[in-house]
Amino acid sequence: MDIKPILATLGRHKFTVFLLIAQIALTCAIVCNAIFLISQRLERMAIPSYIAEHELVYLQLAFIGARPDAMARTEADLAGLREVQGVKSAMIIDHLPMSGSSSNSSLWLDPAQQMETMDATQYFGENLLSTLGVQLEAGRAFNPEEYRDLDKIDKALQTGDMKEIPTSVLITRAVADRLWPGQNPLGKQVYIGRNFALTVVGVVKGLVRPNLLERGAQYSLIHPVRLSMSAGSYYVLRCDPKDRERVLKAALAKLNALDPNRIVLDSGTWDQMRYNFFRNDRAMAGILMGVCLALLVVTALGIVGLASFWVSQRNRSIGVRRALGATRGHILTYFQTENFLLTTFGIVLGMVLAYGINLFLIVHYELPRLPLTYLPVGAMLLWCLGQAAVLGPALRAAAVPPVVATRSV
Amino acid sequence: MLGYYLDLALRSFKRNKVLTLLMVVTLALGIGASMTTLTVLRLLSGDPLPQKSGQLFYVQLDPYPKDRPFSRSGKLPWLTTYTDAMNLLHAHRAEHQAAMAMTRVKLIPTTTQQRPFFSNGVMATADFFSMFEAPFQYGSGWSAADDDNRAKVVVIADYLNDQLFGGANSVGRSLRINDQDFRIIGVLRHWAPQPRFYSLYLGGPNYGKGEAVFLPLQSARAAGMDPINSMSYAAGDKQVIENSPTIWLGLWVQLPDAAAVSAYQSFLASYAEQQVALGRFQRSRIGLSGLMPWLDSQQVVPDNVRMQTGLAFSFLLICMVNTVGLLLAKCLRRTNEIGVRRALGASRAAIFAQFMAEAGLIGLVGGGLGLMFALFGLWCIRQQPAEYASLAHLNGQMFLCTFAVALMASLVAGILPAWRACVVTPAPQLKSA
């Protein structure tokens, strides 16, 4: 197919051609960035938690206020909950993975450093590994005698009594790689808040943070700290996935039987918690997808409109070509090639624009750079769209009979 | 003349129904999307107290040690310590001044049918109501003396009064909060500044319905209520945050004019210098930001909303380019008609006006349809899981704005085709016809 005559014809409609190219370029640029944004959200939503996601249910109770028998009452609650049929393990935890609120602290490799090395979430609670299903990769889990009560630690911090402060810690693989890349972390020391040295006794595969995922999703520490009921804490139960609904109901009934005056703030399966955690991302991904679709439809309609106009305007010259021996196939190819050329110009311009928009987003929204792989994907999408949109008008053009050439318009 | 042009436009629409429909629908889609997001953006970035915001200022100090600063990028701490807040309040250098924090409260209804429930409460000093001009339905706020005496009084929101007392005057009755009795001394009218500028960094939501109860700061603290947000900058007694190195209060002052602002600024600077001399502070940095600049600098409007607005307007741009292309196609097809009209004596200006009228008509129809799309879009926003969702409604201003944007978009899109139409030379067109 010789493209010279096509270019010559397009040259006679410079302005319309320019508009079409501009529209394709803008669409290409925005769709590339929107798809990139969608993929960012999807990637975030697919973050692994490294816990037994489908086996957990939780109950969050309203805080009853500080009281001296809190630890005993918590133990009684937990003992009651463990009696519920189907419960494999139970614990109390102050912040659940992906619950949206967390306790974080700075870690220092050397207390004399100017700035902290990193920050990480702190998880407390007895039976954490077995209940949440966190996998130990190296080293050991905590021994029972290592556990300390949180309220005693608070007092010890005030009096400076170092005996009550735990000295061992479990870290995730991600933390180990950040603090000591390529080295064996077992037995190494890390400082928390500069004053307290902790010895790494074990490494877990991973454990997602309750929030702040953008600051390192797996940056978590596990401390040998025993909790009692406090504001915002959860009872977590592990059971078979198919038992979850039943266990949750039985657990609520059990707690109600132990103390009918308590308020259950929230309860559900951990899967629901994960679903809710990403609801904003999901909504945004939906909106972006809707906009992409609308953009592509509008652009396709624009191509259909302009192509139809061109076909009807060139009715006579098409007839002449047909009379001079061009086949229907030739006419069809002509319009398809014309559209391919226009789309290609639009895509080239659109790629440049896409990078411009991406740079703007990097500056204002702290997004990563657009990967190059998005460009061929966007190009293919628009080529297909253009070819599909022009097919109708092109078929109509191909159907123009040669006899038109002999009629005056 | 305009009537004639509109008549011509309608005839032209009838001749090319599909093309016209295409233009109207694409324009309407663009208008609908951009008006939806613009409404939300305006709502979220609006002035929470239009009559007062110019006089309100947020105070920031820096008690953090030099080697462990609040932020790496040099931002001032968001909140203030109790000691500094009280020192500044008692200095009475501003017309009004108040310190505040947010807390979670358990409210226990008097009737046994209703179950206890949780809500947010504001703990503040006496000037809170007069400074923020919170309107009272019954009673009034508390006095500075109530602050000092730790009086167990409470001001409640209108919706709480409706819920617990059926909207009756409940002043003088008692309300059980966290298992302690407080005497109601005031009931607010509906009051919920959007965004909730005073709760920024205190832990409450930035948008949506207001707090249920307002308590004197010291009384609430004496009753064992803790702030939702607190940040420690050094080791110390964490149990009593009044004495510990912890920031947890927001401090607002009212300064009527520029002179008062500069006077307060130098007062703050000297206060910080004095604290450095005393050894309490290591740095004498201060911040005094007006309400709107403070909200802007803290980027209260969620990134998602700003991004959606940008996206919607780029969508509108593409729809406009599309409309230009289609209008141009239409007008080129009508060169014969233009030639005839020109030959019969129509001036270039008349042709231009005719095509602009046609574009304008498309804009108006597109605007009408776009309004429907915007209403639908806002309905979708209200179904979204965001704290501002329930506020997303179109007001009269945005209603008019929709048509203004639609008309403007279509007229801008129409300029080029209309210009191309009016430069058509009549003679060749007549010959070929």
mmCIF file of N, CA and C in Angstrom, chain A residues 180-275:
data_model
loop_
_atom_site.group_PDB
_atom_site.id
_atom_site.type_symbol
_atom_site.label_atom_id
_atom_site.label_comp_id
_atom_site.label_asym_id
_atom_site.label_seq_id
_atom_site.Cartn_x
_atom_site.Cartn_y
_atom_site.Cartn_z
ATOM 1 N N TRP A 180 20.478 -5.664 58.213
ATOM 2 C CA TRP A 180 21.749 -6.371 57.994
ATOM 3 C C TRP A 180 21.697 -7.116 56.664
ATOM 4 N N PRO A 181 21.776 -6.409 55.548
ATOM 5 C CA PRO A 181 21.652 -7.091 54.254
ATOM 6 C C PRO A 181 22.744 -8.140 54.071
ATOM 7 N N GLY A 182 22.336 -9.341 53.711
ATOM 8 C CA GLY A 182 23.288 -10.412 53.413
ATOM 9 C C GLY A 182 23.939 -11.038 54.631
ATOM 10 N N GLN A 183 23.534 -10.660 55.844
ATOM 11 C CA GLN A 183 24.156 -11.242 57.038
ATOM 12 C C GLN A 183 23.129 -12.057 57.818
ATOM 13 N N ASN A 184 23.626 -12.892 58.708
ATOM 14 C CA ASN A 184 22.737 -13.655 59.573
ATOM 15 C C ASN A 184 22.282 -12.762 60.726
ATOM 16 N N PRO A 185 20.991 -12.444 60.819
ATOM 17 C CA PRO A 185 20.538 -11.491 61.846
ATOM 18 C C PRO A 185 20.451 -12.093 63.242
ATOM 19 N N LEU A 186 20.482 -13.429 63.346
ATOM 20 C CA LEU A 186 20.279 -14.049 64.661
ATOM 21 C C LEU A 186 21.389 -13.630 65.623
ATOM 22 N N GLY A 187 20.986 -13.208 66.819
ATOM 23 C CA GLY A 187 21.951 -12.827 67.833
ATOM 24 C C GLY A 187 22.415 -11.383 67.732
ATOM 25 N N LYS A 188 22.033 -10.688 66.661
ATOM 26 C CA LYS A 188 22.438 -9.290 66.501
ATOM 27 C C LYS A 188 21.559 -8.393 67.376
ATOM 28 N N GLN A 189 22.055 -7.174 67.613
ATOM 29 C CA GLN A 189 21.311 -6.254 68.479
ATOM 30 C C GLN A 189 20.781 -5.066 67.702
ATOM 31 N N VAL A 190 19.556 -4.662 68.044
ATOM 32 C CA VAL A 190 18.977 -3.470 67.449
ATOM 33 C C VAL A 190 18.433 -2.619 68.599
ATOM 34 N N TYR A 191 18.501 -1.292 68.436
ATOM 35 C CA TYR A 191 18.066 -0.401 69.514
ATOM 36 C C TYR A 191 16.711 0.177 69.195
ATOM 37 N N ILE A 192 15.879 0.246 70.225
ATOM 38 C CA ILE A 192 14.558 0.829 70.068
ATOM 39 C C ILE A 192 14.548 2.101 70.907
ATOM 40 N N GLY A 193 14.181 3.215 70.292
ATOM 41 C CA GLY A 193 14.175 4.453 71.043
ATOM 42 C C GLY A 193 15.519 4.742 71.686
ATOM 43 N N ARG A 194 16.582 4.303 71.071
ATOM 44 C CA ARG A 194 17.960 4.586 71.483
ATOM 45 C C ARG A 194 18.409 3.912 72.785
ATOM 46 N N ASN A 195 17.478 3.770 73.778
ATOM 47 C CA ASN A 195 17.922 3.350 75.101
ATOM 48 C C ASN A 195 17.874 1.837 75.279
ATOM 49 N N PHE A 196 17.044 1.143 74.471
ATOM 50 C CA PHE A 196 16.812 -0.252 74.774
ATOM 51 C C PHE A 196 17.361 -1.157 73.689
ATOM 52 N N ALA A 197 18.304 -2.018 74.077
ATOM 53 C CA ALA A 197 18.892 -2.943 73.109
ATOM 54 C C ALA A 197 18.078 -4.220 73.106
ATOM 55 N N LEU A 198 17.748 -4.703 71.915
ATOM 56 C CA LEU A 198 17.006 -5.946 71.794
ATOM 57 C C LEU A 198 17.848 -6.929 70.996
ATOM 58 N N THR A 199 17.813 -8.210 71.394
ATOM 59 C CA THR A 199 18.555 -9.235 70.672
ATOM 60 C C THR A 199 17.594 -10.019 69.786
ATOM 61 N N VAL A 200 17.962 -10.157 68.533
ATOM 62 C CA VAL A 200 17.119 -10.893 67.590
ATOM 63 C C VAL A 200 17.264 -12.383 67.880
ATOM 64 N N VAL A 201 16.126 -13.042 68.224
ATOM 65 C CA VAL A 201 16.194 -14.479 68.493
ATOM 66 C C VAL A 201 15.593 -15.294 67.363
ATOM 67 N N GLY A 202 14.821 -14.641 66.504
ATOM 68 C CA GLY A 202 14.201 -15.394 65.420
ATOM 69 C C GLY A 202 13.774 -14.480 64.289
ATOM 70 N N VAL A 203 13.616 -15.071 63.114
ATOM 71 C CA VAL A 203 13.169 -14.315 61.945
ATOM 72 C C VAL A 203 11.917 -14.981 61.407
ATOM 73 N N VAL A 204 10.853 -14.178 61.182
ATOM 74 C CA VAL A 204 9.649 -14.735 60.566
ATOM 75 C C VAL A 204 9.630 -14.326 59.101
ATOM 76 N N LYS A 205 8.880 -15.115 58.315
ATOM 77 C CA LYS A 205 8.849 -14.907 56.869
ATOM 78 C C LYS A 205 8.341 -13.508 56.528
ATOM 79 N N GLY A 206 7.299 -13.105 57.210
ATOM 80 C CA GLY A 206 6.720 -11.784 56.960
ATOM 81 C C GLY A 206 5.554 -11.589 57.900
ATOM 82 N N LEU A 207 5.110 -10.335 58.055
ATOM 83 C CA LEU A 207 3.934 -10.017 58.865
ATOM 84 C C LEU A 207 3.565 -8.596 58.489
ATOM 85 N N VAL A 208 2.431 -8.453 57.827
ATOM 86 C CA VAL A 208 2.073 -7.148 57.272
ATOM 87 C C VAL A 208 1.706 -6.178 58.397
ATOM 88 N N ARG A 209 1.936 -4.872 58.158
ATOM 89 C CA ARG A 209 1.648 -3.856 59.180
ATOM 90 C C ARG A 209 0.155 -3.563 59.237
ATOM 91 N N PRO A 210 -0.298 -2.949 60.345
ATOM 92 C CA PRO A 210 -1.723 -2.594 60.417
ATOM 93 C C PRO A 210 -2.076 -1.461 59.466
ATOM 94 N N ASN A 211 -1.139 -0.552 59.185
ATOM 95 C CA ASN A 211 -1.368 0.535 58.231
ATOM 96 C C ASN A 211 0.007 1.035 57.782
ATOM 97 N N LEU A 212 0.076 2.199 57.152
ATOM 98 C CA LEU A 212 1.355 2.772 56.694
ATOM 99 C C LEU A 212 2.117 1.797 55.805
ATOM 100 N N LEU A 213 1.376 1.052 54.968
ATOM 101 C CA LEU A 213 2.025 0.051 54.128
ATOM 102 C C LEU A 213 3.066 0.669 53.206
ATOM 103 N N GLU A 214 2.867 1.947 52.848
ATOM 104 C CA GLU A 214 3.779 2.591 51.912
ATOM 105 C C GLU A 214 5.154 2.813 52.548
ATOM 106 N N ARG A 215 5.244 2.684 53.881
ATOM 107 C CA ARG A 215 6.549 2.842 54.538
ATOM 108 C C ARG A 215 7.245 1.497 54.729
ATOM 109 N N GLY A 216 6.882 0.508 53.956
ATOM 110 C CA GLY A 216 7.471 -0.831 54.081
ATOM 111 C C GLY A 216 6.434 -1.770 54.657
ATOM 112 N N ALA A 217 5.726 -2.503 53.775
ATOM 113 C CA ALA A 217 4.556 -3.265 54.204
ATOM 114 C C ALA A 217 4.895 -4.334 55.239
ATOM 115 N N GLN A 218 6.101 -4.901 55.153
ATOM 116 C CA GLN A 218 6.442 -6.018 56.050
ATOM 117 C C GLN A 218 7.390 -5.597 57.177
ATOM 118 N N TYR A 219 7.531 -4.321 57.436
ATOM 119 C CA TYR A 219 8.429 -3.870 58.504
ATOM 120 C C TYR A 219 7.737 -4.026 59.858
ATOM 121 N N SER A 220 7.876 -5.202 60.448
ATOM 122 C CA SER A 220 7.211 -5.460 61.724
ATOM 123 C C SER A 220 8.145 -6.159 62.695
ATOM 124 N N LEU A 221 7.938 -5.874 63.988
ATOM 125 C CA LEU A 221 8.660 -6.563 65.067
ATOM 126 C C LEU A 221 7.625 -7.264 65.940
ATOM 127 N N ILE A 222 8.026 -8.375 66.546
ATOM 128 C CA ILE A 222 7.147 -9.041 67.511
ATOM 129 C C ILE A 222 7.876 -9.072 68.848
ATOM 130 N N HIS A 223 7.222 -8.569 69.887
ATOM 131 C CA HIS A 223 7.841 -8.493 71.211
ATOM 132 C C HIS A 223 7.206 -9.505 72.160
ATOM 133 N N PRO A 224 7.970 -10.027 73.097
ATOM 134 C CA PRO A 224 7.388 -10.951 74.081
ATOM 135 C C PRO A 224 6.655 -10.177 75.170
ATOM 136 N N VAL A 225 5.508 -9.625 74.850
ATOM 137 C CA VAL A 225 4.771 -8.798 75.797
ATOM 138 C C VAL A 225 3.364 -9.355 75.937
ATOM 139 N N ARG A 226 2.939 -9.518 77.201
ATOM 140 C CA ARG A 226 1.613 -10.043 77.483
ATOM 141 C C ARG A 226 0.666 -8.869 77.654
ATOM 142 N N LEU A 227 -0.507 -8.947 77.018
ATOM 143 C CA LEU A 227 -1.449 -7.830 77.064
ATOM 144 C C LEU A 227 -2.635 -8.161 77.939
ATOM 145 N N SER A 228 -3.254 -7.104 78.483
ATOM 146 C CA SER A 228 -4.573 -7.274 79.078
ATOM 147 C C SER A 228 -5.498 -6.371 78.284
ATOM 148 N N MET A 229 -6.799 -6.472 78.581
ATOM 149 C CA MET A 229 -7.790 -5.686 77.857
ATOM 150 C C MET A 229 -7.451 -4.204 77.955
ATOM 151 N N SER A 230 -7.352 -3.530 76.812
ATOM 152 C CA SER A 230 -7.154 -2.090 76.838
ATOM 153 C C SER A 230 -7.936 -1.498 75.676
ATOM 154 N N ALA A 231 -7.927 -0.169 75.582
ATOM 155 C CA ALA A 231 -8.723 0.480 74.536
ATOM 156 C C ALA A 231 -8.304 -0.017 73.161
ATOM 157 N N GLY A 232 -9.257 -0.438 72.364
ATOM 158 C CA GLY A 232 -8.986 -0.791 70.975
ATOM 159 C C GLY A 232 -8.421 -2.175 70.740
ATOM 160 N N SER A 233 -8.248 -2.995 71.803
ATOM 161 C CA SER A 233 -7.621 -4.291 71.549
ATOM 162 C C SER A 233 -8.654 -5.320 71.060
ATOM 163 N N TYR A 234 -8.125 -6.363 70.444
ATOM 164 C CA TYR A 234 -8.981 -7.366 69.811
ATOM 165 C C TYR A 234 -8.726 -8.736 70.428
ATOM 166 N N TYR A 235 -9.791 -9.557 70.507
ATOM 167 C CA TYR A 235 -9.611 -10.987 70.708
ATOM 168 C C TYR A 235 -9.567 -11.609 69.319
ATOM 169 N N VAL A 236 -8.543 -12.426 69.065
ATOM 170 C CA VAL A 236 -8.433 -13.079 67.760
ATOM 171 C C VAL A 236 -8.525 -14.583 67.958
ATOM 172 N N LEU A 237 -9.341 -15.232 67.150
ATOM 173 C CA LEU A 237 -9.510 -16.678 67.244
ATOM 174 C C LEU A 237 -9.141 -17.303 65.913
ATOM 175 N N ARG A 238 -8.437 -18.446 65.987
ATOM 176 C CA ARG A 238 -8.120 -19.162 64.749
ATOM 177 C C ARG A 238 -8.959 -20.424 64.696
ATOM 178 N N CYS A 239 -9.574 -20.657 63.549
ATOM 179 C CA CYS A 239 -10.409 -21.844 63.401
ATOM 180 C C CYS A 239 -10.400 -22.249 61.942
ATOM 181 N N ASP A 240 -11.110 -23.327 61.625
ATOM 182 C CA ASP A 240 -11.197 -23.774 60.245
ATOM 183 C C ASP A 240 -11.996 -22.745 59.438
ATOM 184 N N PRO A 241 -11.611 -22.476 58.165
ATOM 185 C CA PRO A 241 -12.319 -21.451 57.395
ATOM 186 C C PRO A 241 -13.833 -21.640 57.373
ATOM 187 N N LYS A 242 -14.272 -22.898 57.298
ATOM 188 C CA LYS A 242 -15.715 -23.116 57.170
ATOM 189 C C LYS A 242 -16.441 -22.929 58.506
ATOM 190 N N ASP A 243 -15.694 -22.898 59.605
ATOM 191 C CA ASP A 243 -16.308 -22.740 60.930
ATOM 192 C C ASP A 243 -16.440 -21.284 61.352
ATOM 193 N N ARG A 244 -15.892 -20.336 60.524
ATOM 194 C CA ARG A 244 -15.732 -18.968 61.016
ATOM 195 C C ARG A 244 -17.024 -18.326 61.521
ATOM 196 N N GLU A 245 -18.096 -18.415 60.725
ATOM 197 C CA GLU A 245 -19.361 -17.777 61.110
ATOM 198 C C GLU A 245 -19.865 -18.330 62.442
ATOM 199 N N ARG A 246 -19.821 -19.647 62.539
ATOM 200 C CA ARG A 246 -20.343 -20.308 63.731
ATOM 201 C C ARG A 246 -19.498 -19.953 64.958
ATOM 202 N N VAL A 247 -18.169 -19.988 64.790
ATOM 203 C CA VAL A 247 -17.270 -19.684 65.904
ATOM 204 C C VAL A 247 -17.486 -18.251 66.383
ATOM 205 N N LEU A 248 -17.672 -17.324 65.431
ATOM 206 C CA LEU A 248 -17.864 -15.919 65.791
ATOM 207 C C LEU A 248 -19.120 -15.757 66.646
ATOM 208 N N LYS A 249 -20.191 -16.416 66.223
ATOM 209 C CA LYS A 249 -21.456 -16.320 66.958
ATOM 210 C C LYS A 249 -21.297 -16.915 68.354
ATOM 211 N N ALA A 250 -20.677 -18.098 68.414
ATOM 212 C CA ALA A 250 -20.502 -18.771 69.703
ATOM 213 C C ALA A 250 -19.611 -17.944 70.622
ATOM 214 N N ALA A 251 -18.570 -17.288 70.040
ATOM 215 C CA ALA A 251 -17.651 -16.492 70.854
ATOM 216 C C ALA A 251 -18.370 -15.279 71.428
ATOM 217 N N LEU A 252 -19.218 -14.629 70.597
ATOM 218 C CA LEU A 252 -19.987 -13.478 71.082
ATOM 219 C C LEU A 252 -20.885 -13.896 72.241
ATOM 220 N N ALA A 253 -21.528 -15.059 72.081
ATOM 221 C CA ALA A 253 -22.415 -15.549 73.133
ATOM 222 C C ALA A 253 -21.614 -15.835 74.405
ATOM 223 N N LYS A 254 -20.423 -16.393 74.220
ATOM 224 C CA LYS A 254 -19.571 -16.740 75.361
ATOM 225 C C LYS A 254 -19.176 -15.483 76.149
ATOM 226 N N LEU A 255 -18.728 -14.451 75.413
ATOM 227 C CA LEU A 255 -18.303 -13.214 76.084
ATOM 228 C C LEU A 255 -19.486 -12.567 76.794
ATOM 229 N N ASN A 256 -20.640 -12.627 76.157
ATOM 230 C CA ASN A 256 -21.836 -12.057 76.749
ATOM 231 C C ASN A 256 -22.200 -12.790 78.032
ATOM 232 N N ALA A 257 -21.988 -14.105 78.031
ATOM 233 C CA ALA A 257 -22.286 -14.888 79.229
ATOM 234 C C ALA A 257 -21.315 -14.542 80.358
ATOM 235 N N LEU A 258 -20.038 -14.264 79.985
ATOM 236 C CA LEU A 258 -19.038 -13.941 81.006
ATOM 237 C C LEU A 258 -19.292 -12.576 81.626
ATOM 238 N N ASP A 259 -19.733 -11.603 80.819
ATOM 239 C CA ASP A 259 -20.044 -10.266 81.338
ATOM 240 C C ASP A 259 -21.021 -9.599 80.383
ATOM 241 N N PRO A 260 -22.313 -9.553 80.739
ATOM 242 C CA PRO A 260 -23.329 -9.050 79.802
ATOM 243 C C PRO A 260 -23.253 -7.541 79.563
ATOM 244 N N ASN A 261 -22.470 -6.806 80.358
ATOM 245 C CA ASN A 261 -22.478 -5.343 80.244
ATOM 246 C C ASN A 261 -21.478 -4.781 79.239
ATOM 247 N N ARG A 262 -20.826 -5.677 78.492
ATOM 248 C CA ARG A 262 -19.796 -5.156 77.598
ATOM 249 C C ARG A 262 -20.353 -4.793 76.222
ATOM 250 N N ILE A 263 -19.703 -3.857 75.582
ATOM 251 C CA ILE A 263 -20.121 -3.469 74.237
ATOM 252 C C ILE A 263 -19.124 -4.052 73.244
ATOM 253 N N VAL A 264 -19.633 -4.774 72.277
ATOM 254 C CA VAL A 264 -18.774 -5.250 71.197
ATOM 255 C C VAL A 264 -18.755 -4.173 70.119
ATOM 256 N N LEU A 265 -17.586 -3.541 69.919
ATOM 257 C CA LEU A 265 -17.494 -2.462 68.941
ATOM 258 C C LEU A 265 -17.519 -3.002 67.524
ATOM 259 N N ASP A 266 -16.843 -4.102 67.326
ATOM 260 C CA ASP A 266 -16.666 -4.596 65.966
ATOM 261 C C ASP A 266 -16.355 -6.085 66.048
ATOM 262 N N SER A 267 -16.827 -6.828 65.057
ATOM 263 C CA SER A 267 -16.441 -8.232 64.990
ATOM 264 C C SER A 267 -16.563 -8.682 63.548
ATOM 265 N N GLY A 268 -15.843 -9.717 63.202
ATOM 266 C CA GLY A 268 -15.919 -10.201 61.824
ATOM 267 C C GLY A 268 -14.773 -11.127 61.520
ATOM 268 N N THR A 269 -14.658 -11.509 60.245
ATOM 269 C CA THR A 269 -13.533 -12.339 59.847
ATOM 270 C C THR A 269 -12.407 -11.423 59.391
ATOM 271 N N TRP A 270 -11.183 -11.959 59.407
ATOM 272 C CA TRP A 270 -10.061 -11.110 58.991
ATOM 273 C C TRP A 270 -10.166 -10.792 57.503
ATOM 274 N N ASP A 271 -10.773 -11.679 56.733
ATOM 275 C CA ASP A 271 -10.963 -11.416 55.303
ATOM 276 C C ASP A 271 -11.771 -10.132 55.093
ATOM 277 N N GLN A 272 -12.805 -9.950 55.944
ATOM 278 C CA GLN A 272 -13.610 -8.724 55.849
ATOM 279 C C GLN A 272 -12.761 -7.512 56.189
ATOM 280 N N MET A 273 -11.881 -7.680 57.195
ATOM 281 C CA MET A 273 -11.023 -6.564 57.598
ATOM 282 C C MET A 273 -10.113 -6.167 56.442
ATOM 283 N N ARG A 274 -9.562 -7.145 55.773
ATOM 284 C CA ARG A 274 -8.690 -6.867 54.632
ATOM 285 C C ARG A 274 -9.480 -6.171 53.522
ATOM 286 N N TYR A 275 -10.713 -6.672 53.287
ATOM 287 C CA TYR A 275 -11.552 -6.087 52.245
ATOM 288 C C TYR A 275 -11.824 -4.609 52.551
#
